[in-house]
mmCIF file of C-alpha atoms and ligand atoms in Angstrom:
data_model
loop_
_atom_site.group_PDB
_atom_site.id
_atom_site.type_symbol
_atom_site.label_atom_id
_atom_site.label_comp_id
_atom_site.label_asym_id
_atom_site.label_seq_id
_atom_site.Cartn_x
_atom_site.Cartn_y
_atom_site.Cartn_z
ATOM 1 C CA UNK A 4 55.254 -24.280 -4.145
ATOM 2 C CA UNK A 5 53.720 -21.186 -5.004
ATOM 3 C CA UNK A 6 50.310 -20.781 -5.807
ATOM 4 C CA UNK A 7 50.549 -20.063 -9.970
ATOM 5 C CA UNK A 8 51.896 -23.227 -10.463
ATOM 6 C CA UNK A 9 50.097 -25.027 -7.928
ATOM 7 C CA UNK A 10 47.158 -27.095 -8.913
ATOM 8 C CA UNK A 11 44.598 -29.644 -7.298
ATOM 9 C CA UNK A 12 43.236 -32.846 -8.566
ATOM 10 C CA UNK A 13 39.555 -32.312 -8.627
ATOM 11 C CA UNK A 14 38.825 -35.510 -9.859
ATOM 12 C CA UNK A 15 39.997 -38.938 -10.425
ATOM 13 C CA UNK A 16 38.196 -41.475 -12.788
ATOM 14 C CA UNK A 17 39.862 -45.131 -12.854
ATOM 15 C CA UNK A 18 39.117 -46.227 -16.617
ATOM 16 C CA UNK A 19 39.876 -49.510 -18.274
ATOM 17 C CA UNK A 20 43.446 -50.614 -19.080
ATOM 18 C CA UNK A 21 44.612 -49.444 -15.038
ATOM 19 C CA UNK A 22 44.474 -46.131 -16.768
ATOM 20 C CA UNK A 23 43.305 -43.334 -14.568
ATOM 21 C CA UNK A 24 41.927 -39.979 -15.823
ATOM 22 C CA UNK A 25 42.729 -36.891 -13.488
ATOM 23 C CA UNK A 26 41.720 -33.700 -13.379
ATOM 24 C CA UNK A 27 43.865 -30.893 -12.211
ATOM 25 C CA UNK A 28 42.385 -27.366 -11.553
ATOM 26 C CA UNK A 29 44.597 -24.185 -10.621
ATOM 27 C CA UNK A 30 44.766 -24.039 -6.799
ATOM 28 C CA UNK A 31 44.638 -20.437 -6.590
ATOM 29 C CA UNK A 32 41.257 -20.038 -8.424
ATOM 30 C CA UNK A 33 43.160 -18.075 -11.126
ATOM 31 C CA UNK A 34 42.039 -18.917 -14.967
ATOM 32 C CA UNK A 35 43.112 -22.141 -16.383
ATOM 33 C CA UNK A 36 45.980 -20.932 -18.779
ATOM 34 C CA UNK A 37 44.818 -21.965 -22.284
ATOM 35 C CA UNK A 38 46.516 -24.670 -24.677
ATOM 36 C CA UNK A 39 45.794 -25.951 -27.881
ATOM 37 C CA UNK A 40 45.198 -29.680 -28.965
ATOM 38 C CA UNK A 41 48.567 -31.803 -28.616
ATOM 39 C CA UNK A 42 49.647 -29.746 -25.891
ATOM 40 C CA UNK A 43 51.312 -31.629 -22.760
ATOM 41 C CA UNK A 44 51.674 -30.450 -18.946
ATOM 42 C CA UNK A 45 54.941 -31.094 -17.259
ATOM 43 C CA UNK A 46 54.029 -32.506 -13.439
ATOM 44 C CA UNK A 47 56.342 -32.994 -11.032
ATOM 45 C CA UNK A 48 56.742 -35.963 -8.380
ATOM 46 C CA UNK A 49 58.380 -34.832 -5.249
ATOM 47 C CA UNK A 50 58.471 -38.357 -4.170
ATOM 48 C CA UNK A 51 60.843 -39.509 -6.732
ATOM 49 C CA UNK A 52 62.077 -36.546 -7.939
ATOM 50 C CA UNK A 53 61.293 -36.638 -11.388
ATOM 51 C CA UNK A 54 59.272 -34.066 -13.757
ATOM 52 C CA UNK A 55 56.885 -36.477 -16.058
ATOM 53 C CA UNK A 56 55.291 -35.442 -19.375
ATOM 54 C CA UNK A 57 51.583 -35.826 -19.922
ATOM 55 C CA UNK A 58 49.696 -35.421 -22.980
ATOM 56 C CA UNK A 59 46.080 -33.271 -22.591
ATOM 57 C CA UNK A 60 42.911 -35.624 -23.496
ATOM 58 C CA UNK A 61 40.719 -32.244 -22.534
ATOM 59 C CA UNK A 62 39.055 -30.231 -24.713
ATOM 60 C CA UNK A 63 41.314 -27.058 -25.466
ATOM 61 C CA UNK A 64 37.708 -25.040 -25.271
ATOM 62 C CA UNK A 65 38.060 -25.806 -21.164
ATOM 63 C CA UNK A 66 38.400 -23.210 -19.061
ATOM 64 C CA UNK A 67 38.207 -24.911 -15.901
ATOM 65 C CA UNK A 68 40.416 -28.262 -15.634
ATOM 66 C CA UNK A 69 43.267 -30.127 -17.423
ATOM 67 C CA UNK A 70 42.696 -33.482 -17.879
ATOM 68 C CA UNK A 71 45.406 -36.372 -18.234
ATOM 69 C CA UNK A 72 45.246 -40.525 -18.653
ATOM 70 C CA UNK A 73 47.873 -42.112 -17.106
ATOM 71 C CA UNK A 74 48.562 -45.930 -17.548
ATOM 72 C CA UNK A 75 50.047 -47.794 -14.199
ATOM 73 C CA UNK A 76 52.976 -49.100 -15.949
ATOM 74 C CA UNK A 77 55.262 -51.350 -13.280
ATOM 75 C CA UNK A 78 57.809 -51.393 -15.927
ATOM 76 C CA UNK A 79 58.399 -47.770 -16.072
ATOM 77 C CA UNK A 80 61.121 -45.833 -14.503
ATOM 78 C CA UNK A 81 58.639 -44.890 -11.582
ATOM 79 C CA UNK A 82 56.746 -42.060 -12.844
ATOM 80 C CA UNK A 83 53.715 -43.596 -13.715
ATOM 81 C CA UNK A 84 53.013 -45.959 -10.028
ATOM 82 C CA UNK A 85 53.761 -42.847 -8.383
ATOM 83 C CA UNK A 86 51.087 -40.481 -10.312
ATOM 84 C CA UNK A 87 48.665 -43.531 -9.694
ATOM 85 C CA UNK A 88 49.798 -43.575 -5.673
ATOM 86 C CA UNK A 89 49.906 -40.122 -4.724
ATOM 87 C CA UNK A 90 46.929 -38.059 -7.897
ATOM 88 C CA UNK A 91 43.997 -38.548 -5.298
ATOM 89 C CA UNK A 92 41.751 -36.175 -5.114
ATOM 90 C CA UNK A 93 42.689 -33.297 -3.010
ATOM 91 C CA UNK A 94 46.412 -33.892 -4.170
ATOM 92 C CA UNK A 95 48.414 -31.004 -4.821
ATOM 93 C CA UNK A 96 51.005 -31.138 -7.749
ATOM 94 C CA UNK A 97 53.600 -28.624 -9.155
ATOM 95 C CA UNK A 98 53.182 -28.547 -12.747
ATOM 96 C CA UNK A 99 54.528 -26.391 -15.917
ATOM 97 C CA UNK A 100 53.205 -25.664 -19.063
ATOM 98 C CA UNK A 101 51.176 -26.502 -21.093
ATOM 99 C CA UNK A 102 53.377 -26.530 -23.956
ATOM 100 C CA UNK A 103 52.717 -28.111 -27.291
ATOM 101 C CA UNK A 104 55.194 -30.039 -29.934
ATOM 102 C CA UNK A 105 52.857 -31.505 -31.165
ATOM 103 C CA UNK A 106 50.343 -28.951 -32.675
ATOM 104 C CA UNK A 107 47.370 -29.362 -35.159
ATOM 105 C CA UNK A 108 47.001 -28.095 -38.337
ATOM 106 C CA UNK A 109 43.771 -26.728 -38.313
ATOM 107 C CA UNK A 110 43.803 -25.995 -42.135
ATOM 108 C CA UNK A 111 44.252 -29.446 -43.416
ATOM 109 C CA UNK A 112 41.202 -31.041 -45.289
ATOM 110 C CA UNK A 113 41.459 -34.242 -44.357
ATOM 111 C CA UNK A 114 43.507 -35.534 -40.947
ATOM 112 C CA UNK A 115 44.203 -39.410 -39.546
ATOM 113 C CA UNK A 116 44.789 -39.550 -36.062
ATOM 114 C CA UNK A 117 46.634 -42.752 -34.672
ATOM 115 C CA UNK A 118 47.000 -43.828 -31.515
ATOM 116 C CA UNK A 119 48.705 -46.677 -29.990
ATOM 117 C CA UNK A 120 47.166 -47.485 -26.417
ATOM 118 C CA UNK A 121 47.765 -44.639 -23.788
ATOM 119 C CA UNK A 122 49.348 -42.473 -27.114
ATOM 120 C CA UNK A 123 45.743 -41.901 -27.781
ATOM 121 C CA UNK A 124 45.089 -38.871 -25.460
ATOM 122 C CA UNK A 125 46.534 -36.087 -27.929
ATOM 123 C CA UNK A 126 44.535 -37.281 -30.407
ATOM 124 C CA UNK A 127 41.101 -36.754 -28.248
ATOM 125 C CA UNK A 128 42.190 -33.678 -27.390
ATOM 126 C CA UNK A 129 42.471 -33.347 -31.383
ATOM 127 C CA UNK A 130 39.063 -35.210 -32.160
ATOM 128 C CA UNK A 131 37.715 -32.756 -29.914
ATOM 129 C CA UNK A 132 39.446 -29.645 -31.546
ATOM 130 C CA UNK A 133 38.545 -30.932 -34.775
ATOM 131 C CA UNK A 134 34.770 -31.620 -34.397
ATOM 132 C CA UNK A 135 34.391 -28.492 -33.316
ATOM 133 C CA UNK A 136 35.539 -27.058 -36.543
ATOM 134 C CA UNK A 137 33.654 -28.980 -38.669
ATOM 135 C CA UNK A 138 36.771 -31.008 -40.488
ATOM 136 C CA UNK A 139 36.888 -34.590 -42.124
ATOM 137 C CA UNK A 140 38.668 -36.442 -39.475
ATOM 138 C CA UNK A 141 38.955 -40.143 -38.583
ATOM 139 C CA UNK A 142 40.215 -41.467 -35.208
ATOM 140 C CA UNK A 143 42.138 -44.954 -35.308
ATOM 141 C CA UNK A 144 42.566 -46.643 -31.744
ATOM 142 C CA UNK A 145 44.107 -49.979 -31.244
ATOM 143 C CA UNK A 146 44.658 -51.138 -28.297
ATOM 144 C CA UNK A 147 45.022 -55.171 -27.244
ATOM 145 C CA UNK A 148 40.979 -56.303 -26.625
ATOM 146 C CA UNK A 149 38.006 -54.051 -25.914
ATOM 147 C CA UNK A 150 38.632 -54.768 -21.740
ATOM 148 C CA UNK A 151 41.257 -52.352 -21.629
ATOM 149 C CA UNK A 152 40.417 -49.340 -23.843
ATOM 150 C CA UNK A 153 40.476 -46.470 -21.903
ATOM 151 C CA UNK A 154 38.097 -43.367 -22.934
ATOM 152 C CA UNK A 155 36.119 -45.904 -24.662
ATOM 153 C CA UNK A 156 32.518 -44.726 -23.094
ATOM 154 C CA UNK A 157 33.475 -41.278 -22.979
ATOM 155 C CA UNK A 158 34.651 -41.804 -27.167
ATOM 156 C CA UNK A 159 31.240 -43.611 -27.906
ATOM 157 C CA UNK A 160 29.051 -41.033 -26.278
ATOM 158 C CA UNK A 161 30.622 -38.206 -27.927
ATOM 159 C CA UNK A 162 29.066 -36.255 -30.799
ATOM 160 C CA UNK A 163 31.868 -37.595 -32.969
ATOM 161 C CA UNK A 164 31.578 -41.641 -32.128
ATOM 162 C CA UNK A 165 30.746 -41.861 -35.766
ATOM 163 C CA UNK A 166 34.572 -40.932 -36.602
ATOM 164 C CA UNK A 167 36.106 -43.623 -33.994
ATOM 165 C CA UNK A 168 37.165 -46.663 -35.342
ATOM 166 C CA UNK A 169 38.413 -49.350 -33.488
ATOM 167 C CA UNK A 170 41.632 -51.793 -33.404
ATOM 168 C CA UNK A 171 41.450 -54.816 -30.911
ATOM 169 C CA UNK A 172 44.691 -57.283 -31.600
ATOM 170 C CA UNK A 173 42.748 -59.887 -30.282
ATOM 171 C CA UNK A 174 40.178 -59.373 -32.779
ATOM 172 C CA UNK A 175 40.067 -60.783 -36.580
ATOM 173 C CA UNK A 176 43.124 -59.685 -38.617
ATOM 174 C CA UNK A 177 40.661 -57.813 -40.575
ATOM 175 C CA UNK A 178 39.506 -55.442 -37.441
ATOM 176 C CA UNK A 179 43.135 -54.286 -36.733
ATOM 177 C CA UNK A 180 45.147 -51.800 -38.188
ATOM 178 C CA UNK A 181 45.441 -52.402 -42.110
ATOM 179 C CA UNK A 182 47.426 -49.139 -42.967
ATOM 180 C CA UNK A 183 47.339 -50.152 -46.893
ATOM 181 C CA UNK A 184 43.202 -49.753 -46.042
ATOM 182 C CA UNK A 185 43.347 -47.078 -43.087
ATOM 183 C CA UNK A 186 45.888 -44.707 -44.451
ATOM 184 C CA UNK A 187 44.336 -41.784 -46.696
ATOM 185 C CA UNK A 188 45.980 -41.510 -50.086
ATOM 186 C CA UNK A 189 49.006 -38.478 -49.751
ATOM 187 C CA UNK A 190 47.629 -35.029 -50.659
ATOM 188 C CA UNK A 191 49.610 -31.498 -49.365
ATOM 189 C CA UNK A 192 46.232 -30.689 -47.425
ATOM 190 C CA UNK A 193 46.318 -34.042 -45.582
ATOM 191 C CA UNK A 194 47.832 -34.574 -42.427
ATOM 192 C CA UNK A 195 49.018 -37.956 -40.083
ATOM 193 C CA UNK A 196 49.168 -37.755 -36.745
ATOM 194 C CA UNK A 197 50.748 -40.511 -34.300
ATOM 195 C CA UNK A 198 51.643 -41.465 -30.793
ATOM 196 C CA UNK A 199 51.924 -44.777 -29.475
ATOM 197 C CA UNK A 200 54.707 -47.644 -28.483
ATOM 198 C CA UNK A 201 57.697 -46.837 -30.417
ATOM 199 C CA UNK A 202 57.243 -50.369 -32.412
ATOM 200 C CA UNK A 203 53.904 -48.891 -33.663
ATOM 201 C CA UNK A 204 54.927 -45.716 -34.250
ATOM 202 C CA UNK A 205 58.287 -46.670 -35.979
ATOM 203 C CA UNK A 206 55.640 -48.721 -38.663
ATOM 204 C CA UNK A 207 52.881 -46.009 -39.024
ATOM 205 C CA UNK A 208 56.048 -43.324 -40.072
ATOM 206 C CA UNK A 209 57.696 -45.496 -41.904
ATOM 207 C CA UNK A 210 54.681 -47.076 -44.226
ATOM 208 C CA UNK A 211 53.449 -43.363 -44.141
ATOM 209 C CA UNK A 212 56.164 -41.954 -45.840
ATOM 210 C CA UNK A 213 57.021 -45.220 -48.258
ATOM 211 C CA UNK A 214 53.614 -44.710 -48.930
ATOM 212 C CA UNK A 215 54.348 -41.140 -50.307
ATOM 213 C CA UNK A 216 52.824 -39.063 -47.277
ATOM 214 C CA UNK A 217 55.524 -35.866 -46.801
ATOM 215 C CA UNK A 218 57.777 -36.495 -43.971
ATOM 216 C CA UNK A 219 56.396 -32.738 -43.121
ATOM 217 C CA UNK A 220 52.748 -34.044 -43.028
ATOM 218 C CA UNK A 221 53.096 -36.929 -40.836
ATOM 219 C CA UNK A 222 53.575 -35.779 -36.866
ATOM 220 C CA UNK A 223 54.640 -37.486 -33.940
ATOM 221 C CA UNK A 224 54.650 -37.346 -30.957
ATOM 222 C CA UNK A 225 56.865 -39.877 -28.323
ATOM 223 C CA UNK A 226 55.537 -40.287 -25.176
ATOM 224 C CA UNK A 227 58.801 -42.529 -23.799
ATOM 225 C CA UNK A 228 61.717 -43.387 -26.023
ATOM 226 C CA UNK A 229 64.712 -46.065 -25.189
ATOM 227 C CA UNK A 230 67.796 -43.696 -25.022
ATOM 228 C CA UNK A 231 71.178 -45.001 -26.494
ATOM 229 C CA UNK A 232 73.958 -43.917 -24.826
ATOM 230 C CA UNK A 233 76.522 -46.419 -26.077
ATOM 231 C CA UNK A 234 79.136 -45.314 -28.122
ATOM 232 C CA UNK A 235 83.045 -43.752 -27.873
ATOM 233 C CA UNK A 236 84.014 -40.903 -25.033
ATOM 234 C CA UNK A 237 83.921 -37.318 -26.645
ATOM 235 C CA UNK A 238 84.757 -34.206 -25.094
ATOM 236 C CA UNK A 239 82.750 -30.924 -24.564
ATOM 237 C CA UNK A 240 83.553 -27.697 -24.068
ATOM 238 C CA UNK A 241 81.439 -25.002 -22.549
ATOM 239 C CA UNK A 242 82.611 -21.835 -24.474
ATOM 240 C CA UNK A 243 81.425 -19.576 -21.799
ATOM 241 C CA UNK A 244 82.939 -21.012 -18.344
ATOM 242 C CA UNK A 245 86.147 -22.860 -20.328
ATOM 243 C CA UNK A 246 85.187 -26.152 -18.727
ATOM 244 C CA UNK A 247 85.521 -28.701 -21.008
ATOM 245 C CA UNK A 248 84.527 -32.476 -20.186
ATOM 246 C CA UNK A 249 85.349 -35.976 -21.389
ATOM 247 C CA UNK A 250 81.632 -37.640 -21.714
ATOM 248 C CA UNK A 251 82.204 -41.559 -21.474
ATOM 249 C CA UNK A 252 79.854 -44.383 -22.954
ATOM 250 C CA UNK A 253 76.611 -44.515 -20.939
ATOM 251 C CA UNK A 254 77.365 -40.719 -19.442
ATOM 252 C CA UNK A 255 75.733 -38.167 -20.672
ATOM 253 C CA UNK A 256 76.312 -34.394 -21.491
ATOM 254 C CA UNK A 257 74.101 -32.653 -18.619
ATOM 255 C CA UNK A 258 75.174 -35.234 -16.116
ATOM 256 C CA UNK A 259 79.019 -35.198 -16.766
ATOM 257 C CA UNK A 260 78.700 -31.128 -17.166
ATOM 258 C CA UNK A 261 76.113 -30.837 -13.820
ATOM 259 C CA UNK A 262 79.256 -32.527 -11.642
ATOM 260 C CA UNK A 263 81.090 -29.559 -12.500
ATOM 261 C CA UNK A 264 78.537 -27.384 -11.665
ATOM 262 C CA UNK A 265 77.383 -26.740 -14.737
ATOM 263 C CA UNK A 266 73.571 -27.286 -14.756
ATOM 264 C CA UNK A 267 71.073 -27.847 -17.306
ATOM 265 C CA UNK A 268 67.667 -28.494 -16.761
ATOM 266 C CA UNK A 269 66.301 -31.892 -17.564
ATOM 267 C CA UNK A 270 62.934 -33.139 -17.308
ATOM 268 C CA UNK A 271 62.310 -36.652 -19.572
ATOM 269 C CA UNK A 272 65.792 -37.573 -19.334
ATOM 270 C CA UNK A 273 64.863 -39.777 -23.143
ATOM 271 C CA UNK A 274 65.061 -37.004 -25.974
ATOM 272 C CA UNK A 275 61.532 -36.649 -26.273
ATOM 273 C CA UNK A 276 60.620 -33.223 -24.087
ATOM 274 C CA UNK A 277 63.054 -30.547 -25.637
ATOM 275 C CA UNK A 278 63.887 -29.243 -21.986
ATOM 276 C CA UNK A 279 67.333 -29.633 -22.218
ATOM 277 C CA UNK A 280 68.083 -28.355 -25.481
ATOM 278 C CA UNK A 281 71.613 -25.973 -25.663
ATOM 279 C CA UNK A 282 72.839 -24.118 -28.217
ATOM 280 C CA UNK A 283 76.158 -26.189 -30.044
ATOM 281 C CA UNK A 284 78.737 -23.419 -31.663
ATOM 282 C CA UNK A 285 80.984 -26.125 -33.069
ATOM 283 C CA UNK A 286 81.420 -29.976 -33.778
ATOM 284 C CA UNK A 287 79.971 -33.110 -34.791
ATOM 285 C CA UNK A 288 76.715 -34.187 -33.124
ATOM 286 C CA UNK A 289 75.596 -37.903 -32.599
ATOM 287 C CA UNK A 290 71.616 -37.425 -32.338
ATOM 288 C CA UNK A 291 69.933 -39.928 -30.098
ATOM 289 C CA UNK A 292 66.960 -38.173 -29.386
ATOM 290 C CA UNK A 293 63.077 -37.841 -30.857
ATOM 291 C CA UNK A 294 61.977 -34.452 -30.800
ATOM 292 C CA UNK A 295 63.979 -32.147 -33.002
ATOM 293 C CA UNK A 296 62.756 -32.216 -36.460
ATOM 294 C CA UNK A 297 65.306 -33.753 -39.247
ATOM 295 C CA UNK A 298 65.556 -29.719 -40.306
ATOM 296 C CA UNK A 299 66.744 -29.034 -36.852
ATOM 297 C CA UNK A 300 69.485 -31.772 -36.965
ATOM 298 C CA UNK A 301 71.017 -30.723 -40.473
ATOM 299 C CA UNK A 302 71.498 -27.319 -39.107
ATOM 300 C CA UNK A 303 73.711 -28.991 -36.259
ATOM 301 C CA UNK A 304 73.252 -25.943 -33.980
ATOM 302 C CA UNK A 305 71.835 -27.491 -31.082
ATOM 303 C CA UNK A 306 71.068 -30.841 -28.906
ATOM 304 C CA UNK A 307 69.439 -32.480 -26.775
ATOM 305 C CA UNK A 308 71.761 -32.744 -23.706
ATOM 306 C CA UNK A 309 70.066 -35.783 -22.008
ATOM 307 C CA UNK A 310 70.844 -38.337 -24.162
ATOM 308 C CA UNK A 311 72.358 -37.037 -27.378
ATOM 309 C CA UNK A 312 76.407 -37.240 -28.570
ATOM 310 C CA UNK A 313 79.534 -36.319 -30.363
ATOM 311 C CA UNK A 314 82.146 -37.191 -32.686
ATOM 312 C CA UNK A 315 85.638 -35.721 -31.061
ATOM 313 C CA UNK A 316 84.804 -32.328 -29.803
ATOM 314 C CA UNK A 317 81.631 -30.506 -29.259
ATOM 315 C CA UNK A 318 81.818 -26.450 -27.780
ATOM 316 C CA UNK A 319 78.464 -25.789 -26.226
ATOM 317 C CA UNK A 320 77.091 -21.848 -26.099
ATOM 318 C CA UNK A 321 76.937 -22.726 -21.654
HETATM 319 S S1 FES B 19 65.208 -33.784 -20.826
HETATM 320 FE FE1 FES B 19 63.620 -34.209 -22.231
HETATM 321 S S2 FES B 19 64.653 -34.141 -24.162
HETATM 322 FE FE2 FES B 19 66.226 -33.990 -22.696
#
């Protein structure tokens, strides 16, 4: 590891939920690089050999740590148990970034943050951001009961507590999430954001934009996604090397094309990072992903190479 990319955890808070909040400060001493609210860090886990995405919850005036929540999730595909196992402090990580998809638009007049559960920490990285500029801003949280909201204390001691508002499911129906009550009428200056459980995000969008919000004013952000790779063999041709590969149902582009030597970099491995984005010159692509905009997708110059397909023949600019 070298020492730019090299960080430490300072400090490790275990918060409700089996969330823990972790601090990571630049090894060398150098300055923190700066990021903006809805950026993520890319961290990687020697131990299982996977890079993980994690949103920021710090506030993008820090200069001197990153800060990250990270729910112990057995059910995951590893990444979370081993950030929980090995993030103690005095850890050293590899990380890239930050990087942000997910950017705020600091000239709305009025914004709605939602977060589902652990999709929350964008959004106090947002609160943050926002506060400090003085906007209208209102910060739904739901999460299942009061025992396992994580950033609670920090949330209610803030100088914005007033603009929390809380969503227990095991509450009265009338405490959760109404989003015919909790949605803003649509207006050009006013702006959705959302990250949660795809389930919650999938209704937020959808009522949002039935609703009359502009697809263009309500963001996401997907923190995990489930991939499908089912569907009929295509083949792909690299335009630069010749190769050209038959991609069965289940395989995917960057793992058929990486046994031919042909490697491109992968980080999520679900279609919600970007990292392995290429450049498409011809052909019919089969989407599966979650981060490129529906703009991106009607041009049909580019894919996401983890997870997304064709129809007959693709030829890749690789
Ligand atoms: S590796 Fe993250 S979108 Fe493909």
């Amino acid at each position: 590891m070298t020492d730019a990319n090299t960080y430490t955890v300072s400090d490790r808070f275990e918060d409700r939920g089996d969330i823990a909040r972790i601090r990571f400060t630049p090894k060398s001493g150098s300055k923190l690089p700066p990021f903006t609210a809805g950026a993520h860090i890319d961290i990687y886990l020697p131990d299982v050999d996977m890079w993980r995405q994690y949103s920021l919850c710090s506030d993008p005036a820090e200069t001197g740590f990153y800060e990250i929540g990270v729910l112990k999730d057995p059910n995951s595909r590893g990444g979370s148990t081993a950030v929980h196992r090995l993030a103690v402090e005095g850890a050293e990580f590899k990380l890239d970034g930050p990087r942000n998809h997910f950017p705020l638009d600091e000239t709305a007049a009025r914004t709605v943050l939602l977060g589902g559960g652990i999709g929350v920490t964008p959004m106090i990285a947002m609160a943050k951001r926002l506060h400090a500029l003085g906007k209208d801003f209102t910060l739904h949280y739901c999460t299942r009961s009061d025992a396992v909201t994580a950033f609670k204390d920090a949330l209610d001691s803030s100088e914005f507590a007033d603009k929390v508002v809380y969503h227990f499911d095991d509450q009265d129906a009338d405490q959760r999430l109404d989003l015919a009550r909790d949605l803003p009428a649509p207006a050009s200056d006013t702006h959705l954001y959302v990250c949660g459980p795809q389930g919650f995000m999938d209704w937020v969008i959808s009522t949002a934009e039935s609703d009359g919000h502009a697809r263009a004013n309500v963001h996401r952000e997907y923190f995990s996604a489930d991939v499908d790779l089912s569907g009929d063999s295509f083949e792909v041709e690299c335009a630069e090397s010749g190769i050209t590969v038959t991609i069965g149902p289940k395989d995917t582009i960057a793992k058929a094309l990486a046994k031919e030597g042909i490697k491109i970099e992968v980080k999520c491995e679900e279609g919600v990072c970007g990292t392995c984005i290429t450049d498409v010159l011809s052909g019919e692509i089969d989407h599966r992903d979650q981060f490129l905009t529906e703009e991106e997708r009607e041009d049909g110059d580019q894919l996401c190479a983890c997870c997304s397909r064709g129809k007959g023949k693709l030829v890749l600019d690789i």
